Amino acid sequence: MSFHKVIDKRHHEVNAVIGCKAPSLYQTPDRLVCAMLAGILGGPASNSLLNKELREKRGWVYGIECSYTQYADSGVLAITFGCDKPNLDACLEAIRKILARLCEVPFTDTQLKAYRKQLLGQLAISSESGEAQCLSMGKSMLSWGEVLSSLETRKLLEAITPAQIQEMAQRLFAPDHLSSLIYL
């Protein structure tokens, strides 16, 4: 069940969330494909699809990101951004086009290899934080009773194909699956 709600808070900037239901913590390999898709779409790097188009190229948003949160029985993929009110419609249309393109055109093997390399680099950097690593290992132990090595994680991510990314995009970004909440 999707919804679209706009609330006028009389702010000078718009804060928006576009989201959908996503794979749960226990839906492997879907959750790994979804995590990679979220990183490609709006991960922490400045070359994510949304950041490149809406912030770097157009200058329409203050910031934009895509997050994927996994729960035991479901998950949530959310695109969040802040922009000036006059840019809202252009931002929504640009996001719609990017999501549609992900559904219609698969990545090439070369493109996916570059995104995978970036994701693996981000995982390596995050592993330098002792606290983050302990939290991740604790979550793995509680959820699956084991902690995967870096090599095992790498192999799982390297097995993801362009077709899997496209199929996940088609499942998540169908117009009737997306919801939005916009604060004006």
Coordinates of C-alpha atoms in Angstrom, one line a residue:
M1 CA 0.0 0.0 0.0
S2 CA 1.6 3.2 -1.1
F3 CA 0.9 6.8 -0.1
H4 CA 1.8 10.3 -1.1
K5 CA 1.5 13.0 1.5
V6 CA 2.6 16.6 1.4
I7 CA 2.6 18.6 4.7
D8 CA 3.0 22.4 4.7
K9 CA 5.3 23.2 7.7
R10 CA 6.1 26.7 6.3
H11 CA 9.8 26.0 6.1
H12 CA 12.2 27.7 3.7
E13 CA 13.4 24.3 2.5
V14 CA 11.7 21.1 1.5
N15 CA 12.5 17.8 3.2
A16 CA 11.4 14.8 1.4
V17 CA 11.4 11.0 1.7
I18 CA 10.6 8.6 -1.1
G19 CA 10.5 5.0 -0.1
C20 CA 9.3 1.4 -0.5
K21 CA 9.3 -2.0 1.1
A22 CA 12.5 -3.9 0.6
P23 CA 13.9 -7.3 1.4
S24 CA 14.2 -8.4 5.0
L25 CA 17.4 -9.3 6.9
Y26 CA 16.9 -12.9 6.1
Q27 CA 16.2 -12.7 2.4
T28 CA 19.6 -13.6 1.0
P29 CA 20.8 -12.9 -1.7
D30 CA 18.0 -10.3 -2.3
R31 CA 19.2 -8.2 0.7
L32 CA 22.8 -8.0 -0.8
V33 CA 21.5 -7.0 -4.2
C34 CA 19.3 -4.3 -2.5
A35 CA 22.2 -3.1 -0.5
M36 CA 24.3 -2.7 -3.6
L37 CA 21.5 -1.0 -5.4
A38 CA 21.0 1.5 -2.6
G39 CA 24.8 2.2 -2.6
I40 CA 24.8 2.8 -6.4
L41 CA 21.7 5.0 -6.2
G42 CA 22.6 7.2 -3.3
G43 CA 25.4 5.8 -1.2
P44 CA 28.0 7.9 0.7
A45 CA 30.1 8.6 -2.4
S46 CA 29.8 11.7 -4.5
N47 CA 29.5 9.6 -7.6
S48 CA 26.2 7.9 -6.6
L49 CA 23.6 8.3 -9.3
L50 CA 21.3 10.7 -7.4
N51 CA 24.2 12.8 -6.0
K52 CA 25.8 13.2 -9.4
E53 CA 22.5 14.3 -11.1
L54 CA 20.7 16.4 -8.5
R55 CA 23.6 17.9 -6.5
E56 CA 26.8 17.9 -8.6
K57 CA 25.3 18.5 -12.0
R58 CA 22.1 20.5 -11.3
G59 CA 22.8 22.0 -7.8
W60 CA 19.1 21.4 -6.9
V61 CA 19.6 19.7 -3.5
Y62 CA 21.5 20.4 -0.3
G63 CA 22.0 16.7 0.1
I64 CA 20.5 13.4 -1.2
E65 CA 21.0 9.8 -0.1
C66 CA 19.5 6.4 -0.3
S67 CA 19.5 4.1 2.7
Y68 CA 18.4 0.5 3.1
T69 CA 17.3 -0.7 6.5
Q70 CA 16.8 -4.4 7.2
Y71 CA 14.4 -5.8 9.8
A72 CA 13.6 -9.4 10.6
D73 CA 10.4 -9.5 8.6
S74 CA 10.8 -6.6 6.1
G75 CA 13.1 -3.8 5.0
V76 CA 12.8 -0.2 3.9
L77 CA 14.7 1.5 1.1
A78 CA 14.4 5.3 1.4
I79 CA 15.6 8.2 -0.7
T80 CA 15.9 11.4 1.3
F81 CA 16.7 14.9 0.2
G82 CA 16.4 18.5 1.0
C83 CA 16.0 21.3 -1.6
D84 CA 14.5 24.8 -2.1
K85 CA 10.8 24.8 -2.8
P86 CA 11.2 26.0 -6.4
N87 CA 13.3 22.9 -7.1
L88 CA 11.0 20.3 -5.7
D89 CA 9.1 19.3 -8.9
A90 CA 12.4 19.1 -10.9
C91 CA 14.0 16.9 -8.2
L92 CA 11.0 14.6 -8.1
E93 CA 11.0 14.3 -11.9
A94 CA 14.8 13.7 -12.0
I95 CA 14.5 11.0 -9.4
R96 CA 11.6 9.3 -11.3
K97 CA 13.7 9.3 -14.4
I98 CA 16.7 7.7 -12.7
L99 CA 14.6 5.0 -11.1
A100 CA 12.9 4.3 -14.4
R101 CA 16.3 4.0 -16.1
L102 CA 17.5 1.5 -13.5
C103 CA 14.4 -0.5 -14.3
E104 CA 14.7 -0.3 -18.0
V105 CA 18.5 -0.4 -18.8
P106 CA 20.8 -3.0 -17.1
F107 CA 24.3 -1.9 -16.1
T108 CA 27.1 -3.1 -18.2
D109 CA 29.5 -5.5 -16.5
T110 CA 32.1 -2.7 -16.5
Q111 CA 29.7 -0.3 -14.8
L112 CA 28.8 -2.8 -12.1
K113 CA 32.4 -3.8 -11.6
A114 CA 33.2 -0.1 -10.8
Y115 CA 30.3 0.2 -8.4
R116 CA 31.2 -3.1 -6.7
K117 CA 34.8 -1.9 -6.3
Q118 CA 33.6 1.3 -4.6
L119 CA 31.3 -0.6 -2.3
L120 CA 34.1 -3.0 -1.3
G121 CA 36.3 0.1 -0.7
Q122 CA 33.6 1.6 1.6
L123 CA 33.4 -1.7 3.5
A124 CA 37.2 -1.7 3.9
I125 CA 37.1 1.9 5.2
S126 CA 34.2 1.1 7.6
S127 CA 36.1 -1.9 8.9
E128 CA 38.8 0.5 10.3
S129 CA 36.3 1.7 12.9
G130 CA 36.5 -0.8 15.8
E131 CA 33.1 0.2 17.1
A132 CA 31.4 -0.2 13.7
Q133 CA 33.1 -3.5 13.2
C134 CA 32.0 -4.8 16.6
L135 CA 28.4 -3.7 16.0
S136 CA 28.4 -5.4 12.6
M137 CA 29.9 -8.6 13.9
G138 CA 27.4 -8.6 16.8
K139 CA 24.5 -8.2 14.4
S140 CA 25.8 -11.0 12.3
M141 CA 26.2 -13.3 15.3
L142 CA 22.7 -12.6 16.5
S143 CA 21.1 -12.9 13.1
W144 CA 22.9 -15.8 11.5
G145 CA 25.1 -17.3 14.2
E146 CA 28.3 -16.5 12.3
V147 CA 30.4 -13.7 11.0
L148 CA 31.5 -13.8 7.4
S149 CA 35.1 -13.1 6.6
S150 CA 36.0 -10.2 4.2
L151 CA 36.8 -12.7 1.5
E152 CA 33.4 -14.4 1.9
T153 CA 31.6 -11.1 1.8
R154 CA 33.6 -10.1 -1.3
K155 CA 32.6 -13.3 -3.1
L156 CA 28.9 -12.8 -2.4
L157 CA 29.1 -9.2 -3.8
E158 CA 31.1 -10.3 -6.8
A159 CA 28.4 -12.8 -7.6
I160 CA 25.8 -10.1 -8.1
T161 CA 24.9 -9.6 -11.8
P162 CA 23.6 -6.6 -13.7
A163 CA 20.4 -8.6 -14.3
Q164 CA 19.9 -9.0 -10.5
I165 CA 20.3 -5.3 -10.0
Q166 CA 17.8 -4.5 -12.7
E167 CA 15.3 -7.1 -11.4
M168 CA 15.6 -5.6 -7.9
A169 CA 15.0 -2.1 -9.3
Q170 CA 11.9 -3.3 -11.1
R171 CA 10.5 -4.9 -7.9
L172 CA 11.2 -1.9 -5.7
F173 CA 10.6 1.0 -8.0
A174 CA 7.3 0.1 -9.6
P175 CA 5.2 3.3 -9.3
D176 CA 2.6 1.6 -7.1
H177 CA 5.3 0.4 -4.7
L178 CA 6.7 3.9 -3.9
S179 CA 5.5 6.2 -1.2
S180 CA 6.4 9.7 -0.4
L181 CA 6.3 12.2 2.4
I182 CA 7.2 15.8 1.7
Y183 CA 7.5 18.6 4.3
L184 CA 7.2 22.0 2.7

